[in-house]
CSV table of C-alpha atoms in Angstrom, one decimal:
chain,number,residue,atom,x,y,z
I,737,UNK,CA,-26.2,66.1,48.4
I,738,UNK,CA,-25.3,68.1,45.5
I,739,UNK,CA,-22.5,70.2,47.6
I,740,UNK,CA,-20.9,66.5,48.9
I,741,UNK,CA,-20.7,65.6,44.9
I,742,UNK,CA,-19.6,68.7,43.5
I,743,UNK,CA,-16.5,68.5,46.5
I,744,UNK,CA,-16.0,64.7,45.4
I,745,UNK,CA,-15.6,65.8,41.9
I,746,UNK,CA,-13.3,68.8,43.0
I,747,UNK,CA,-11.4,66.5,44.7
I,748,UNK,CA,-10.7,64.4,42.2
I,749,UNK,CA,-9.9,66.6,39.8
I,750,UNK,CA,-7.3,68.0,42.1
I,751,UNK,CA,-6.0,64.8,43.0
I,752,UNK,CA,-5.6,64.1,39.1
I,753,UNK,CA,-3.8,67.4,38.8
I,754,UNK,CA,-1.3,66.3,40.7
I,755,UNK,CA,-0.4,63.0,39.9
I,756,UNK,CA,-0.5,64.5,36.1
I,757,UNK,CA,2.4,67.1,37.7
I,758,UNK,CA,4.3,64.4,39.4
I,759,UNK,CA,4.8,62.2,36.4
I,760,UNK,CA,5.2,65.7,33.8
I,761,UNK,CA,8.0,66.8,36.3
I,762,UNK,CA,9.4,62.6,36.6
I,763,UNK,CA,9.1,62.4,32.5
I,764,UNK,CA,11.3,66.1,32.5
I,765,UNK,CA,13.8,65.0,34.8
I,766,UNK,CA,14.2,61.6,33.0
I,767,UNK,CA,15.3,63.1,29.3
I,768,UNK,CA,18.9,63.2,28.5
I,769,UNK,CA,20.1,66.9,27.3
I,770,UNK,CA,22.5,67.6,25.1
I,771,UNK,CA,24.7,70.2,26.2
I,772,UNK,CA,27.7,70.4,23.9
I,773,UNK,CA,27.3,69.7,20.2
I,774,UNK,CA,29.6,70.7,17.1
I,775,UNK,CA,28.4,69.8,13.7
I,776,UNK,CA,24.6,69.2,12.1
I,777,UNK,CA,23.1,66.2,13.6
I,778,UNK,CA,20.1,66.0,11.8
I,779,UNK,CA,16.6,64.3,14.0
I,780,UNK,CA,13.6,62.4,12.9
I,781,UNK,CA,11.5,61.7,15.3
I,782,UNK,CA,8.5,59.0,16.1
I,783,UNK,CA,6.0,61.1,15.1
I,784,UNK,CA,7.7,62.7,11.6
I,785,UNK,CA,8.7,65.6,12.9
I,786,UNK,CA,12.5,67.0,11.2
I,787,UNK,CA,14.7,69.0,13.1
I,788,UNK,CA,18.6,69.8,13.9
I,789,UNK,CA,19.9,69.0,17.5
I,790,UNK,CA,21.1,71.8,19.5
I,791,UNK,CA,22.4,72.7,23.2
I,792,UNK,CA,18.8,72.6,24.4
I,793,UNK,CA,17.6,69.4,22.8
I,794,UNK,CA,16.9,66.4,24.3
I,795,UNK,CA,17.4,62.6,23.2
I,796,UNK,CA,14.3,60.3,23.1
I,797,UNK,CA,13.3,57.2,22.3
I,798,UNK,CA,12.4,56.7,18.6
I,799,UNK,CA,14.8,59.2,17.5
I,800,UNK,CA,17.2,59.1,14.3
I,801,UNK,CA,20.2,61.2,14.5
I,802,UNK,CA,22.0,61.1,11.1
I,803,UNK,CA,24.7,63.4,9.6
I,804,UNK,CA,25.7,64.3,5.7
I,805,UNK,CA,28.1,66.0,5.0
I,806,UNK,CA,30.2,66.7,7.8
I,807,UNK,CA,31.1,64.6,11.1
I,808,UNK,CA,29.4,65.6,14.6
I,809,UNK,CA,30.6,65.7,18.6
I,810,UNK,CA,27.8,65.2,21.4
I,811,UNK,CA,28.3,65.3,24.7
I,812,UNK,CA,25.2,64.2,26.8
I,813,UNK,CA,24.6,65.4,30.9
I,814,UNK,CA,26.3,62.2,32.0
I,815,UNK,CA,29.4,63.2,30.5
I,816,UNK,CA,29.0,60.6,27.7
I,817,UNK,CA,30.6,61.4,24.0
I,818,UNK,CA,29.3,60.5,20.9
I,819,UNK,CA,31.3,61.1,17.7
I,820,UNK,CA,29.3,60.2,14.4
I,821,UNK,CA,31.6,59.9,11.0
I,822,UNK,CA,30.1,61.5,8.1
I,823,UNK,CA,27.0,60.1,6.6
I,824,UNK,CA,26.4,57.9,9.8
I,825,UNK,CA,22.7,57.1,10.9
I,826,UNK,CA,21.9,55.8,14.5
I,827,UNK,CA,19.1,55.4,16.1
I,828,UNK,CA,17.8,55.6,19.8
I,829,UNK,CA,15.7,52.7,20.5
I,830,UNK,CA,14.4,53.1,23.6
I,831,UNK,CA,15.3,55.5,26.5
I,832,UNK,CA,14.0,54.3,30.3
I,833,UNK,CA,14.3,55.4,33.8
I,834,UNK,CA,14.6,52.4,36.0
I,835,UNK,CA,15.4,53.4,39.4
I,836,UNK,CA,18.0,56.2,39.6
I,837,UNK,CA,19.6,55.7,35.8
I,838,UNK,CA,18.8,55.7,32.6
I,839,UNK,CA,18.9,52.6,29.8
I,840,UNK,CA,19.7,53.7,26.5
I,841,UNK,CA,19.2,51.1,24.3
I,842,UNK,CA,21.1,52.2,20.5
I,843,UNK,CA,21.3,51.0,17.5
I,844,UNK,CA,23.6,51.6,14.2
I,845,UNK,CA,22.1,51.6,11.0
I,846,UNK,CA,25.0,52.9,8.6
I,847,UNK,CA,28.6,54.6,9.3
I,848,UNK,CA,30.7,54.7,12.3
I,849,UNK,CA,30.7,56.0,15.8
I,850,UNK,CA,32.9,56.2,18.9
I,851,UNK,CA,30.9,55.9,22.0
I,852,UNK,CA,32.5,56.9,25.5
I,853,UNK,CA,31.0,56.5,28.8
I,854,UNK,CA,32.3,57.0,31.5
I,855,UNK,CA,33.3,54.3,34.0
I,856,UNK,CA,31.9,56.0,36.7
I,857,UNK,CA,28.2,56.4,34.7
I,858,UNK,CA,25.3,55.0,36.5
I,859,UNK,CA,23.8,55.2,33.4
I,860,UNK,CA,23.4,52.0,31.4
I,861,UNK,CA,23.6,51.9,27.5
I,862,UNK,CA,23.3,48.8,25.0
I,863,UNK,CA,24.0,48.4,21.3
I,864,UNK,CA,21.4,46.1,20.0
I,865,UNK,CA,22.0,44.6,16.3
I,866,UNK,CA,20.4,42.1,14.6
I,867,UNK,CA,21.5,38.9,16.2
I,868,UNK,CA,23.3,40.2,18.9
I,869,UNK,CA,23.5,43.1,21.6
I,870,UNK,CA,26.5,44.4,24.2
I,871,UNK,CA,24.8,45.0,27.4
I,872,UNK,CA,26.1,47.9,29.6
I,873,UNK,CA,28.8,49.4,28.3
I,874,UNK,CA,31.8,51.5,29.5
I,875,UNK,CA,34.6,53.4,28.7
I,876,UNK,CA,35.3,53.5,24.7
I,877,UNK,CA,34.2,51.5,21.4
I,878,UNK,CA,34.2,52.4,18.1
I,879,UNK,CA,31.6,50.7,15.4
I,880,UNK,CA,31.8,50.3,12.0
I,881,UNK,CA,28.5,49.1,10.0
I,882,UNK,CA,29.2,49.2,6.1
I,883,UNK,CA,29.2,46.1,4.4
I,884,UNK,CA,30.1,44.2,7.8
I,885,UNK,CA,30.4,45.0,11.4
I,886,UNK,CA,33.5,46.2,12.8
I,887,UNK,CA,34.4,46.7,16.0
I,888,UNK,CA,37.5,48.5,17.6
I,889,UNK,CA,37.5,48.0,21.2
I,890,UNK,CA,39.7,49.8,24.0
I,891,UNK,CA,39.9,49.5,27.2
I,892,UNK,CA,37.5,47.3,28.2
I,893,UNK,CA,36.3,43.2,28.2
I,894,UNK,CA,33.8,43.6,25.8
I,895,UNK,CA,30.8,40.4,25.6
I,896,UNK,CA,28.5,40.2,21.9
I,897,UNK,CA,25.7,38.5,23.6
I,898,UNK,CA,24.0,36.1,20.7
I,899,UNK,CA,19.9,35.6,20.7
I,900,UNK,CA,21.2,31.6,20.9
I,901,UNK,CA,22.5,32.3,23.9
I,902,UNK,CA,26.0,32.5,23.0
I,903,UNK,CA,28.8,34.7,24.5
I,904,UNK,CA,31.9,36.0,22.1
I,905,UNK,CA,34.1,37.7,24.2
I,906,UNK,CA,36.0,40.5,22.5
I,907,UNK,CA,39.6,41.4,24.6
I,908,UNK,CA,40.5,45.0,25.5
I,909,UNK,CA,42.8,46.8,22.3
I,910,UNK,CA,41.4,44.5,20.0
I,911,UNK,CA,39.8,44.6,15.9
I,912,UNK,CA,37.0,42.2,15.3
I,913,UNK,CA,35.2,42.1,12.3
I,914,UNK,CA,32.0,40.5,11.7
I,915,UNK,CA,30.0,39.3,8.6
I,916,UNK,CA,26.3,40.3,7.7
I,917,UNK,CA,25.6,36.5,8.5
I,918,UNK,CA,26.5,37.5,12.0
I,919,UNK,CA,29.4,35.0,11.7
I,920,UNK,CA,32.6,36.3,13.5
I,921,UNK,CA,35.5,36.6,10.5
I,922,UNK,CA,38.2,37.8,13.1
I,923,UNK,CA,40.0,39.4,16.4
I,924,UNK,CA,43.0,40.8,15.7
I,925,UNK,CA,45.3,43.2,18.1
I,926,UNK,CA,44.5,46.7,17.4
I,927,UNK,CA,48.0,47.8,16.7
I,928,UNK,CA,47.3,50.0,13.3
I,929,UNK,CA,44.4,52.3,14.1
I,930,UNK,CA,45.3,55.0,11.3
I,931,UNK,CA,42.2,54.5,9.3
I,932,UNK,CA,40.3,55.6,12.3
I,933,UNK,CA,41.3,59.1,12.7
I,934,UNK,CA,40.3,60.7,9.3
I,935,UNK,CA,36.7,59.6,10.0
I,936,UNK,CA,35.7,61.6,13.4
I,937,UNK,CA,36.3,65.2,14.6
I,938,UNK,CA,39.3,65.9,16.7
I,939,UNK,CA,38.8,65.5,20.1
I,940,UNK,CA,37.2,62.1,19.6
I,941,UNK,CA,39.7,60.1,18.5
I,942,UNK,CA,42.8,61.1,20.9
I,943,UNK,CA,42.7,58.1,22.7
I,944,UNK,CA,43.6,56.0,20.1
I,945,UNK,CA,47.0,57.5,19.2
I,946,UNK,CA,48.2,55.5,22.3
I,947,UNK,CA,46.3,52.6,21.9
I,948,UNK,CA,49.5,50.5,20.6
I,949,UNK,CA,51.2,51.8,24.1
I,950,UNK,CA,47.7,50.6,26.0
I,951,UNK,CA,47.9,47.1,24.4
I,952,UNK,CA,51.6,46.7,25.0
I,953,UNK,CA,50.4,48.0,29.0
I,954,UNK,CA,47.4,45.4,29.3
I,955,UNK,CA,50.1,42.3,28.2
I,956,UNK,CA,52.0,43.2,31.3
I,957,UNK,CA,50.2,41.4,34.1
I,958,UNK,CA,51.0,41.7,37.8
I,959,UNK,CA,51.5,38.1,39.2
I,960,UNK,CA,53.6,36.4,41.6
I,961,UNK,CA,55.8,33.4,41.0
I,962,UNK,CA,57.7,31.2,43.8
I,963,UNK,CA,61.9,31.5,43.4
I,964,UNK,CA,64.6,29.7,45.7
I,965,UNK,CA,61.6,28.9,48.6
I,966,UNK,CA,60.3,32.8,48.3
I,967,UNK,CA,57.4,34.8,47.1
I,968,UNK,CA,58.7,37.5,44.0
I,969,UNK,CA,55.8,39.9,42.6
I,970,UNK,CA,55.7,42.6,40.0
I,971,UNK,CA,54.8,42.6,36.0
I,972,UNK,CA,55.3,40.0,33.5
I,973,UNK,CA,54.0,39.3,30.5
I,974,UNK,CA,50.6,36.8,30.4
């Protein structure tokens, strides 16, 4: 009687061993690492904890990454950049595993940052503001928060997703600026980027020097017209 409990009790104790492995080796697998960093990012945690990122750090939910003086670089695992402007402050909201990819859920509190994903990424990342959130982006965006939101958009059909359930759709090479009442001021073509490239590190903003050559690209469409009873493709302006 007292043998059958005690193996009962062993047995669930092993049992709990290794379900506790399983999900300590799931929750390891699951961080994001950061594997290239130039700068001082500077991390406070969820539980109060201060600390500088390096190569062997890893981003969690709760986090606050903010720099002073100087602009940072990250690149994550996945390939994913994140340039911060001086005297920026973002924060990680939540990071989940669903299936085989993450969902990093971000959101900025001051400054400016250029986020690139790439378009391959299985990875899933949203900005959530106050009144409004871009679900799953790619490729490149760069955010402004100061006094109102700003938002420099590349190569990509962006959607601001409203709590009322209303869609602004923000075209690719495009400047929208947005007021604290989270009232849309205006889109304009993104043709004069200069005050962009003072505020990151080089090697985050090299895209942009071309962005006037990328718009003039994206108003070329590829269409087909009927002339004298025949089909003729090729570009033309929308």
């Amino acid at each position: 009687m007292i043998f059958s409990f005690i193996s009962k009790k062993l047995l669930n104790i092993i049992g709990f061993s290794l379900i506790f492995f399983s999900l300590s080796s799931s929750l390891s697998y699951s961080d994001i690492k950061v594997i290239i960093i130039k700068n001082t990012v500077h991390v406070l945690n969820i539980y109060g904890k201060r600390y500088t990122l390096n190569k062997s750090s890893k981003i969690k939910s709760g986090d606050y990454l903010r720099t002073r003086k100087n602009p940072a670089i990250l690149v994550l695992t996945n390939k994913t950049k994140v340039c911060l402007s001086k005297n920026t402050s973002l924060k990680i909201e939540n990071v989940q595993l669903v299936a085989d990819q993450y969902e990093i859920n971000l959101s900025l509190k001051k400054g400016n940052i250029l986020l690139s994903v790439p378009n391959n990424s299985k990875n899933k990342y949203n900005f959530i503001f106050s009144d409004y959130k871009i679900n799953n982006f790619k490729d490149e965006i760069i955010i402004s928060k100061q006094n109102k939101l700003e938002i420099l958009n590349f190569n990509n059909k962006l959607k601001l997703m409203f709590k009322d359930k209303k869609n602004l759709n923000i075209p690719p090479y495009s400047y929208a600026k947005i007021s604290k009442k989270e009232h849309l001021l205006e889109i304009d073509d993104a043709t004069d980027t200069s005050q962009y490239t003072n505020k990151f590190l080089q090697g985050c903003v090299n895209k942009i020097q071309n962005l006037k050559a990328k718009k003039r690209d994206w108003d070329l469409q590829y269409g087909c017209v009927t002339q004298s009873g025949r089909l003729v493709c090729g570009n033309r302006y929308k």
